[in-house]
Coordinates of C-alpha atoms in Angstrom, one line a residue:
X1 CA 142.4 -28.0 45.9
X2 CA 145.0 -29.8 47.9
X3 CA 147.9 -27.7 49.0
X4 CA 151.3 -28.9 50.0
X5 CA 153.8 -27.1 52.2
X6 CA 157.6 -27.0 51.8
X7 CA 159.6 -27.8 48.7
X8 CA 161.8 -30.7 47.7
X9 CA 161.2 -34.4 46.7
X10 CA 160.5 -35.5 50.3
X11 CA 157.4 -33.3 50.5
X12 CA 156.1 -34.9 47.3
X13 CA 156.3 -38.4 48.7
X14 CA 154.3 -37.3 51.8
X15 CA 151.3 -35.9 50.0
X16 CA 148.2 -36.2 52.2
X17 CA 145.9 -38.9 51.1
X18 CA 142.6 -37.9 49.4
X19 CA 139.5 -39.7 50.2
X20 CA 137.7 -41.1 47.2
X21 CA 134.1 -40.1 46.6
X22 CA 131.4 -42.7 46.0
X23 CA 131.1 -43.3 42.2
X24 CA 128.0 -41.9 40.6
X25 CA 125.6 -44.3 38.8
X26 CA 125.0 -44.3 35.1
X27 CA 121.5 -44.2 33.7
X28 CA 120.3 -47.4 32.0
X29 CA 117.4 -48.4 29.7
X30 CA 114.8 -51.0 30.6
X31 CA 113.6 -53.7 28.3
X32 CA 110.3 -53.2 26.6
X33 CA 107.3 -55.5 26.7
X34 CA 106.0 -57.7 24.0
X35 CA 104.3 -54.9 22.2
X36 CA 107.5 -52.9 21.5
X37 CA 107.3 -49.4 20.0
X38 CA 110.2 -47.4 18.6
X39 CA 111.5 -46.3 22.0
X40 CA 111.4 -47.6 25.5
X41 CA 111.1 -46.0 28.9
X42 CA 114.2 -45.5 30.9
X43 CA 114.7 -47.2 34.2
X44 CA 115.7 -45.3 37.4
X45 CA 118.1 -48.1 38.2
X46 CA 121.7 -47.4 37.4
X47 CA 124.5 -49.8 36.8
X48 CA 126.7 -50.6 39.8
X49 CA 129.5 -48.1 40.2
X50 CA 133.1 -49.2 39.5
X51 CA 135.0 -50.8 42.4
X52 CA 138.5 -50.1 43.3
X53 CA 140.9 -52.2 41.3
X54 CA 142.6 -54.7 43.7
X55 CA 146.3 -54.3 44.3
X56 CA 148.5 -57.0 43.0
X57 CA 152.2 -57.4 43.5
X58 CA 152.3 -59.2 40.2
X59 CA 151.3 -56.0 38.3
X60 CA 154.0 -53.6 37.3
X61 CA 153.6 -49.9 38.3
X62 CA 152.6 -49.0 34.8
X63 CA 150.0 -51.8 34.7
X64 CA 148.5 -50.7 38.0
X65 CA 148.3 -47.1 36.8
X66 CA 146.8 -48.2 33.5
X67 CA 144.1 -50.1 35.5
X68 CA 142.9 -46.9 37.0
X69 CA 141.7 -45.8 33.6
X70 CA 139.1 -48.5 33.4
X71 CA 137.4 -47.4 36.7
X72 CA 137.7 -43.7 36.0
X73 CA 136.8 -43.7 32.3
X74 CA 133.1 -42.8 32.4
X75 CA 133.5 -39.8 34.8
X76 CA 136.8 -38.8 33.2
X77 CA 135.4 -38.7 29.7
X78 CA 132.4 -36.6 30.8
X79 CA 134.3 -34.4 33.2
X80 CA 137.0 -33.4 30.8
X81 CA 134.7 -32.7 27.8
X82 CA 132.3 -29.8 28.4
X83 CA 130.6 -30.5 25.1
X84 CA 130.0 -34.2 25.9
X85 CA 126.6 -35.3 25.0
X86 CA 124.8 -38.5 24.1
X87 CA 123.2 -39.1 20.7
X88 CA 120.7 -41.8 19.7
X89 CA 122.2 -44.6 17.6
X90 CA 120.6 -44.4 14.1
X91 CA 121.3 -47.2 11.7
X92 CA 121.6 -46.2 8.1
X93 CA 118.4 -47.1 6.2
X94 CA 120.5 -49.0 3.6
X95 CA 122.2 -51.2 6.2
X96 CA 121.0 -54.6 7.1
X97 CA 120.3 -53.5 10.7
X98 CA 118.4 -50.5 9.4
X99 CA 116.3 -52.5 7.0
X100 CA 115.4 -55.1 9.7
X101 CA 114.5 -52.4 12.2
X102 CA 112.3 -50.6 9.8
X103 CA 110.6 -53.8 8.8
X104 CA 109.9 -54.7 12.4
X105 CA 108.6 -51.3 13.2
X106 CA 106.3 -51.2 10.2
X107 CA 105.0 -54.6 11.1
X108 CA 104.2 -53.5 14.6
X109 CA 102.3 -50.3 13.6
X110 CA 100.4 -52.2 10.9
X111 CA 99.4 -54.7 13.5
X112 CA 98.2 -51.9 15.8
X113 CA 96.2 -50.4 13.0
X114 CA 94.5 -53.8 12.3
X115 CA 93.6 -54.1 16.0
X116 CA 92.1 -50.6 16.3
X117 CA 90.2 -51.1 13.0
X118 CA 88.7 -54.4 14.1
X119 CA 85.0 -54.7 15.2
X120 CA 85.0 -54.5 18.2
X121 CA 88.4 -52.8 18.5
X122 CA 91.2 -54.7 20.1
X123 CA 93.1 -52.4 22.6
X124 CA 95.7 -54.9 23.8
X125 CA 98.7 -53.3 22.1
X126 CA 97.3 -49.8 22.6
X127 CA 97.2 -50.4 26.3
X128 CA 100.8 -51.5 26.3
X129 CA 101.7 -48.3 24.3
X130 CA 99.9 -46.1 26.8
X131 CA 101.6 -47.8 29.7
X132 CA 105.0 -47.2 28.0
X133 CA 104.1 -43.6 27.3
X134 CA 103.2 -43.1 31.0
X135 CA 106.5 -44.4 32.1
X136 CA 108.4 -42.2 29.7
X137 CA 106.5 -39.1 30.8
X138 CA 107.2 -39.9 34.4
X139 CA 110.9 -40.4 33.7
X140 CA 111.0 -36.8 32.2
X141 CA 109.8 -35.2 35.4
X142 CA 112.0 -33.4 37.9
X143 CA 111.7 -34.3 41.6
X144 CA 109.8 -31.0 42.3
X145 CA 107.1 -31.7 39.8
X146 CA 105.1 -33.9 42.2
X147 CA 101.7 -32.4 41.2
X148 CA 102.2 -33.1 37.5
X149 CA 103.4 -36.6 38.5
X150 CA 100.1 -37.2 40.3
X151 CA 98.1 -36.0 37.3
X152 CA 99.9 -38.3 34.9
X153 CA 99.5 -41.2 37.3
X154 CA 95.7 -40.6 37.5
X155 CA 95.1 -39.8 33.8
X156 CA 97.0 -42.9 32.6
X157 CA 96.2 -45.3 35.4
X158 CA 96.5 -48.8 34.1
X159 CA 93.5 -50.2 35.9
X160 CA 91.2 -47.3 34.6
X161 CA 92.4 -47.7 31.0
X162 CA 91.9 -51.5 31.2
X163 CA 88.3 -51.0 32.4
X164 CA 87.6 -48.6 29.6
X165 CA 89.1 -51.0 27.1
X166 CA 87.0 -53.9 28.4
X167 CA 83.9 -51.9 27.8
X168 CA 85.1 -50.6 24.3
X169 CA 85.2 -47.1 25.6
X170 CA 88.9 -46.4 25.3
X171 CA 89.3 -43.1 23.5
X172 CA 92.8 -43.3 22.0
X173 CA 92.5 -39.9 20.3
X174 CA 91.5 -38.1 23.6
X175 CA 94.3 -39.8 25.5
X176 CA 96.8 -38.8 22.8
X177 CA 95.7 -35.2 23.1
X178 CA 96.4 -35.3 26.8
X179 CA 99.8 -36.8 26.1
X180 CA 100.6 -34.0 23.6
X181 CA 99.5 -31.3 26.1
X182 CA 101.8 -32.9 28.7
X183 CA 104.7 -33.1 26.2
X184 CA 104.3 -29.4 25.5
X185 CA 104.9 -28.7 29.2
X186 CA 107.9 -31.0 29.5
X187 CA 109.8 -30.6 26.2
X188 CA 112.8 -28.4 25.6
X189 CA 112.1 -25.4 23.4
X190 CA 113.9 -27.1 20.5
X191 CA 111.1 -29.7 20.4
X192 CA 108.2 -27.3 20.4
X193 CA 107.8 -27.4 16.7
X194 CA 107.9 -31.2 16.5
X195 CA 105.2 -31.5 19.2
X196 CA 103.0 -28.9 17.5
X197 CA 103.3 -30.8 14.2
X198 CA 101.8 -33.9 15.9
X199 CA 98.7 -32.0 16.8
X200 CA 97.8 -31.9 13.1
X201 CA 97.8 -35.7 12.7
X202 CA 94.3 -37.2 12.9
X203 CA 95.1 -40.9 12.3
X204 CA 95.5 -42.5 15.8
X205 CA 98.2 -44.9 14.7
X206 CA 100.3 -42.3 12.9
X207 CA 99.8 -40.0 15.9
X208 CA 101.0 -42.6 18.4
X209 CA 104.0 -43.4 16.2
X210 CA 104.9 -39.7 16.0
X211 CA 104.5 -39.4 19.8
X212 CA 107.0 -42.2 20.4
X213 CA 109.5 -40.6 18.0
X214 CA 109.4 -37.2 19.7
X215 CA 109.4 -38.8 23.2
X216 CA 112.6 -40.6 22.2
X217 CA 114.2 -37.2 21.4
X218 CA 112.9 -35.8 24.7
X219 CA 114.4 -38.7 26.6
X220 CA 117.8 -37.9 24.9
X221 CA 117.4 -34.2 25.9
X222 CA 116.8 -35.2 29.5
X223 CA 119.9 -37.5 29.5
X224 CA 122.1 -34.7 28.2
X225 CA 120.6 -32.2 30.6
X226 CA 121.4 -34.6 33.5
X227 CA 124.9 -35.1 32.2
X228 CA 125.5 -31.4 32.0
X229 CA 124.1 -31.0 35.5
X230 CA 126.3 -33.7 36.9
X231 CA 129.4 -32.7 35.0
X232 CA 131.0 -30.6 37.8
X233 CA 130.4 -33.5 40.3
X234 CA 131.8 -36.1 37.9
X235 CA 134.8 -33.9 37.2
X236 CA 135.5 -33.5 40.9
X237 CA 134.9 -37.2 41.5
X238 CA 137.4 -38.1 38.7
X239 CA 140.0 -35.7 40.1
X240 CA 139.8 -37.0 43.7
X241 CA 139.6 -40.6 42.6
X242 CA 142.7 -40.4 40.3
X243 CA 144.8 -38.5 42.8
X244 CA 143.9 -40.8 45.7
X245 CA 144.7 -43.9 43.6
X246 CA 148.0 -42.4 42.5
X247 CA 148.9 -41.3 46.0
X248 CA 148.3 -44.9 47.2
X249 CA 150.8 -46.2 44.6
X250 CA 153.3 -43.4 45.5
X251 CA 153.2 -44.4 49.1
X252 CA 154.2 -47.9 48.1
X253 CA 156.8 -46.9 45.5
X254 CA 158.5 -43.5 46.4
X255 CA 160.3 -43.4 43.0
X256 CA 157.0 -43.2 41.1
X257 CA 157.6 -39.6 40.2
X258 CA 161.1 -40.0 38.8
X259 CA 160.1 -39.9 35.1
X260 CA 157.7 -37.0 35.8
X261 CA 160.5 -35.0 37.3
X262 CA 162.8 -35.7 34.4
X263 CA 160.0 -34.7 32.0
X264 CA 159.5 -31.3 33.7
X265 CA 163.3 -30.8 33.9
X266 CA 163.6 -31.2 30.2
X267 CA 160.7 -28.8 29.6
X268 CA 162.4 -26.2 31.7
X269 CA 165.7 -26.7 29.8
X270 CA 163.9 -26.4 26.5
X271 CA 162.5 -23.0 27.5
X272 CA 166.0 -21.6 28.5
X273 CA 167.5 -22.7 25.1
X274 CA 167.1 -20.1 22.3
X275 CA 165.0 -21.4 19.4
X276 CA 166.6 -21.9 16.0
X277 CA 165.8 -19.4 13.3
X278 CA 162.6 -20.1 11.4
X279 CA 163.4 -21.7 8.0
X280 CA 160.9 -19.9 6.0
X281 CA 162.2 -16.4 5.3
X282 CA 159.7 -15.4 2.6
X283 CA 156.7 -15.5 4.9
X284 CA 158.3 -15.4 8.3
X285 CA 155.9 -15.6 11.2
X286 CA 158.0 -15.6 14.4
X287 CA 157.2 -18.0 17.1
X288 CA 155.8 -16.8 20.4
X289 CA 153.0 -17.1 22.9
X290 CA 151.7 -13.8 24.2
X291 CA 150.0 -14.1 20.9
X292 CA 150.7 -16.6 18.1
X293 CA 152.4 -13.9 15.9
X294 CA 154.7 -12.3 18.5
X295 CA 158.3 -13.3 18.7
X296 CA 159.7 -15.5 21.4
X297 CA 163.1 -16.5 20.1
X298 CA 164.8 -15.1 23.2
X299 CA 164.4 -17.0 26.5
X300 CA 162.1 -15.5 29.1
X301 CA 162.0 -16.0 32.9
X302 CA 160.6 -19.4 33.7
X303 CA 157.1 -19.7 35.2
X304 CA 155.2 -22.9 36.3
X305 CA 152.6 -22.4 33.6
X306 CA 155.1 -22.1 30.8
X307 CA 157.1 -25.1 32.0
X308 CA 154.0 -27.3 32.2
X309 CA 152.8 -26.0 28.8
X310 CA 156.2 -26.9 27.2
X311 CA 156.1 -30.3 28.9
X312 CA 152.7 -31.1 27.6
X313 CA 153.7 -30.0 24.1
X314 CA 156.8 -32.3 24.3
X315 CA 154.5 -35.2 24.8
X316 CA 153.1 -34.7 21.3
X317 CA 156.7 -35.4 20.0
X318 CA 157.4 -38.3 22.3
X319 CA 159.6 -41.1 20.9
X320 CA 157.6 -44.3 21.1
X321 CA 160.8 -46.2 22.0
X322 CA 161.3 -43.9 25.0
X323 CA 159.9 -45.8 28.0
X324 CA 160.4 -43.0 30.5
X325 CA 156.9 -41.6 29.9
X326 CA 155.8 -39.4 32.8
X327 CA 154.0 -41.5 35.4
X328 CA 151.3 -38.8 36.0
X329 CA 150.3 -39.1 32.3
X330 CA 150.3 -42.8 31.7
X331 CA 146.5 -42.9 31.8
X332 CA 146.4 -40.2 29.1
X333 CA 149.0 -41.7 26.9
X334 CA 146.6 -43.3 24.4
X335 CA 144.6 -40.0 24.1
X336 CA 147.9 -38.1 23.6
X337 CA 148.9 -40.5 20.8
X338 CA 145.6 -39.9 19.1
X339 CA 146.1 -36.1 19.4
X340 CA 149.6 -36.6 18.0
X341 CA 148.2 -38.5 15.0
X342 CA 145.5 -35.8 14.5
X343 CA 148.2 -33.1 14.6
X344 CA 150.3 -35.1 12.0
X345 CA 147.4 -35.3 9.6
X346 CA 146.7 -31.6 10.0
X347 CA 150.3 -30.8 9.3
X348 CA 150.1 -32.7 6.0
X349 CA 146.8 -31.2 5.1
X350 CA 147.9 -27.6 5.8
X351 CA 151.1 -28.2 3.9
X352 CA 149.3 -29.4 0.8
X353 CA 146.9 -26.4 1.0
X354 CA 149.8 -24.0 1.4
X355 CA 151.6 -25.3 -1.6
X356 CA 148.4 -25.4 -3.7
X357 CA 147.6 -21.8 -2.8
X358 CA 150.8 -20.5 -4.2
X359 CA 149.9 -22.0 -7.6
X360 CA 146.1 -21.3 -7.6
X361 CA 146.0 -17.6 -7.2
X362 CA 143.9 -15.5 -4.8
X363 CA 140.8 -15.7 -6.9
X364 CA 140.7 -19.5 -7.1
X365 CA 141.9 -20.1 -3.6
X366 CA 139.4 -17.6 -2.3
X367 CA 136.6 -20.0 -3.2
X368 CA 135.5 -22.0 -0.1
X369 CA 134.1 -24.8 -2.4
X370 CA 137.5 -25.2 -4.1
X371 CA 139.4 -25.3 -0.8
X372 CA 136.9 -27.8 0.6
X373 CA 137.4 -30.0 -2.4
X374 CA 141.2 -30.0 -2.0
X375 CA 140.7 -30.8 1.7
X376 CA 138.5 -33.8 0.8
X377 CA 141.1 -35.1 -1.7
X378 CA 143.9 -34.9 0.9
X379 CA 141.9 -36.2 3.9
X380 CA 140.8 -39.3 1.9
X381 CA 144.4 -40.4 1.6
X382 CA 145.5 -39.7 5.2
X383 CA 145.3 -43.3 6.3
X384 CA 147.3 -44.4 3.3
X385 CA 149.9 -41.7 4.1
X386 CA 150.8 -43.3 7.4
X387 CA 151.9 -46.6 5.7
X388 CA 153.0 -45.3 2.3
X389 CA 153.7 -41.6 2.4
X390 CA 155.4 -41.4 -1.0
X391 CA 152.7 -43.2 -2.9
X392 CA 150.0 -41.2 -1.1
X393 CA 151.6 -37.9 -1.9
X394 CA 152.0 -38.9 -5.5
X395 CA 148.3 -39.5 -5.8
X396 CA 147.5 -36.3 -3.9
X397 CA 149.8 -34.3 -6.2
X398 CA 148.2 -35.7 -9.3
X399 CA 144.6 -35.0 -8.1
X400 CA 145.4 -31.6 -6.7
X401 CA 147.2 -30.4 -9.8
X402 CA 144.4 -31.7 -12.0
X403 CA 141.8 -30.0 -9.8
X404 CA 143.7 -26.7 -10.0
X405 CA 144.1 -26.9 -13.8
X406 CA 140.4 -27.7 -14.3
X407 CA 139.2 -25.0 -11.9
X408 CA 141.3 -22.3 -13.5
X409 CA 140.0 -23.4 -16.9
X410 CA 136.3 -23.2 -15.6
X411 CA 136.9 -19.7 -14.3
X412 CA 138.4 -18.5 -17.5
X413 CA 141.8 -18.0 -16.0
X414 CA 145.2 -18.9 -17.4
X415 CA 145.9 -22.5 -16.9
X416 CA 149.2 -23.7 -15.3
X417 CA 152.1 -24.0 -17.7
X418 CA 153.8 -27.4 -18.0
X419 CA 156.8 -26.1 -15.9
X420 CA 154.4 -24.8 -13.2
X421 CA 152.5 -28.1 -13.2
X422 CA 155.7 -30.0 -12.8
X423 CA 156.9 -27.7 -10.0
X424 CA 153.6 -28.1 -8.2
X425 CA 153.6 -31.9 -8.4
X426 CA 157.3 -31.9 -7.2
X427 CA 156.6 -29.7 -4.2
X428 CA 153.6 -31.7 -3.2
X429 CA 155.4 -35.0 -3.5
X430 CA 158.3 -33.6 -1.3
X431 CA 155.9 -33.1 1.6
X432 CA 156.2 -36.9 2.2
X433 CA 159.7 -36.2 3.6
X434 CA 159.9 -35.3 7.2
X435 CA 162.6 -32.7 6.6
X436 CA 160.5 -30.9 4.0
X437 CA 160.7 -27.1 4.6
X438 CA 156.9 -26.4 4.2
X439 CA 156.0 -29.3 6.4
X440 CA 158.5 -28.3 9.1
X441 CA 157.2 -24.7 9.2
X442 CA 153.5 -25.8 9.4
X443 CA 154.4 -28.3 12.1
X444 CA 156.1 -25.6 14.2
X445 CA 153.1 -23.3 13.8
X446 CA 150.6 -25.9 14.8
X447 CA 152.7 -26.6 17.9
X448 CA 152.8 -22.8 18.5
X449 CA 149.1 -22.6 18.2
X450 CA 148.6 -25.4 20.8
X451 CA 151.0 -23.7 23.2
X452 CA 149.0 -20.5 22.9
X453 CA 145.8 -22.5 23.6
X454 CA 147.3 -23.8 26.9
X455 CA 148.3 -20.2 27.9
X456 CA 145.5 -18.1 26.4
X457 CA 142.7 -20.4 25.6
X458 CA 141.4 -21.8 22.3
X459 CA 139.1 -18.9 21.3
X460 CA 141.8 -16.3 21.9
X461 CA 144.4 -18.3 20.0
X462 CA 142.1 -18.7 17.0
X463 CA 141.9 -14.9 16.6
X464 CA 145.6 -14.6 15.6
X465 CA 146.5 -17.7 13.7
X466 CA 150.0 -18.0 12.2
X467 CA 150.2 -17.9 8.4
X468 CA 149.1 -21.0 6.5
X469 CA 146.7 -22.2 9.3
X470 CA 143.6 -20.2 8.6
X471 CA 142.4 -22.8 6.0
X472 CA 142.3 -25.4 8.8
X473 CA 140.8 -23.2 11.5
X474 CA 137.9 -25.5 12.3
X475 CA 140.1 -28.6 12.5
X476 CA 142.6 -26.7 14.7
X477 CA 139.8 -25.6 17.0
X478 CA 138.8 -29.2 17.6
X479 CA 142.4 -30.3 18.2
X480 CA 143.0 -27.4 20.5
X481 CA 139.9 -28.0 22.6
X482 CA 140.8 -31.7 23.0
X483 CA 144.3 -30.9 24.0
X484 CA 143.3 -28.2 26.5
X485 CA 140.7 -30.3 28.1
X486 CA 143.1 -33.2 28.6
X487 CA 145.9 -31.1 30.0
X488 CA 143.7 -29.1 32.3
X489 CA 142.2 -32.2 33.8
X490 CA 145.6 -33.7 34.3
X491 CA 146.9 -30.5 35.9
X492 CA 143.9 -30.5 38.3
X493 CA 144.7 -34.1 39.3
X494 CA 148.4 -33.8 39.6
X495 CA 148.9 -30.1 40.2
X496 CA 150.1 -30.5 43.8
X497 CA 152.8 -33.0 42.6
X498 CA 153.9 -30.7 39.8
X499 CA 154.1 -27.8 42.2
X500 CA 156.6 -29.5 44.4
X501 CA 158.7 -30.6 41.5
X502 CA 158.7 -27.1 39.9
X503 CA 159.8 -25.5 43.2
X504 CA 163.1 -27.4 42.8
X505 CA 163.4 -26.4 39.1
X506 CA 162.5 -22.7 39.1
X507 CA 164.5 -20.2 41.1
X508 CA 162.3 -18.4 43.7
X509 CA 163.3 -15.0 42.1
X510 CA 161.6 -16.0 38.8
X511 CA 158.2 -16.9 40.2
X512 CA 156.0 -16.1 43.1
X513 CA 154.6 -18.5 45.7
X514 CA 151.1 -17.6 44.6
X515 CA 151.9 -18.6 41.0
X516 CA 153.3 -21.9 42.1
X517 CA 150.4 -22.7 44.4
X518 CA 147.9 -21.9 41.7
X519 CA 148.8 -25.2 40.0

């Protein structure tokens, strides 16, 4: 962590330069040979690392900062997401790509079967497959497994297999057994059952096909294991690279932190202004952040953490017409806009469910299947809501009221009266208006939840959700994790700059030097 001494704007401009680390290489896949099975061996050669974006006087400051995102994107994406993993692309069987792929694979394995069934057997494709298997097995080894590497090299040596094939003595079944034993040693525990199932297959072609399918999964396991192992290094690389690039720009344009300073100044002002009374008095859940259900309507002493948290939350309410976006967050602006859109959709969803629950009764709304169905009805119309909110909510209100009516009837409960039905439809349709009371309350509570996530963490915040949000707990957990990951990474990159700005905003009596430096 870079530390800076002294306060004031001048010390921000004289931040020490940070040397950039050499970018790490990304794994790539090699092309297969003419006899192509369902998976191919990975290559040890990585793609060339990103180069520094050249400076250009023609580019604006914003443009130059945005260009940093392209060179930092791979390590940034992995470094900020602890759950990041790679999944194999699977084409739907009904799609054209899926049908073509399946046809080609079937043709290949049928061809292999014909070759092995011929008299004498033709081992040309089998040799290619065994060569491919050998390369995949070797790619799964760790550097310290030199002895097993030598054993695989010897057992599946190309020259030896070609000699046996030339004399018609290539025992595919015996070689497959050796491959299965090796896979048992190398596979993750989650693949044990799949490998054991292969041992029951007697047909050599089906066995080889099954081997390639499981090897494909094992390759993906190794890729994700490698990513998890490299994640701390990628995160540190991303932090150092982004800070060094920003410092270089700051050296050339000392006013580069003006918007950031204004952003944090506004956040500090927001915290010292008492919050307005919560509009829902029937189910009041005061706003706070020591836990989501504790009151915080009276201003508290400022702290760097609280000011930054408020600042990050303000970004989710940013006016698109306001061009004074914080310079330190320009690279994250697109992701913040995506989170803002996700938050907006969750606000509408939770508002619909809250209104629906007041007309459904505890018995009906206590059914997870019923709630999930209302969720699907609302989510399906989210995209239409952005462009045509009134029409979308009219459709939602009709479908939701119909679903409630039918479900009450199916459970033998009293159906909604005509007056209640009209009231339900009217309340749901009014959610289309931004000033709607229910929508405003839900929006405040989701923002409260996100604020608590920044201070307490996602899991702790989920334990004490404000009223009306428990039905979207899973969706909130996803949103909270994305928001926390983004803001924590940004804070690690620009923490030294924020520290110097906050020293000018927060009186020394309200915060300790240790707390400021912790940023």
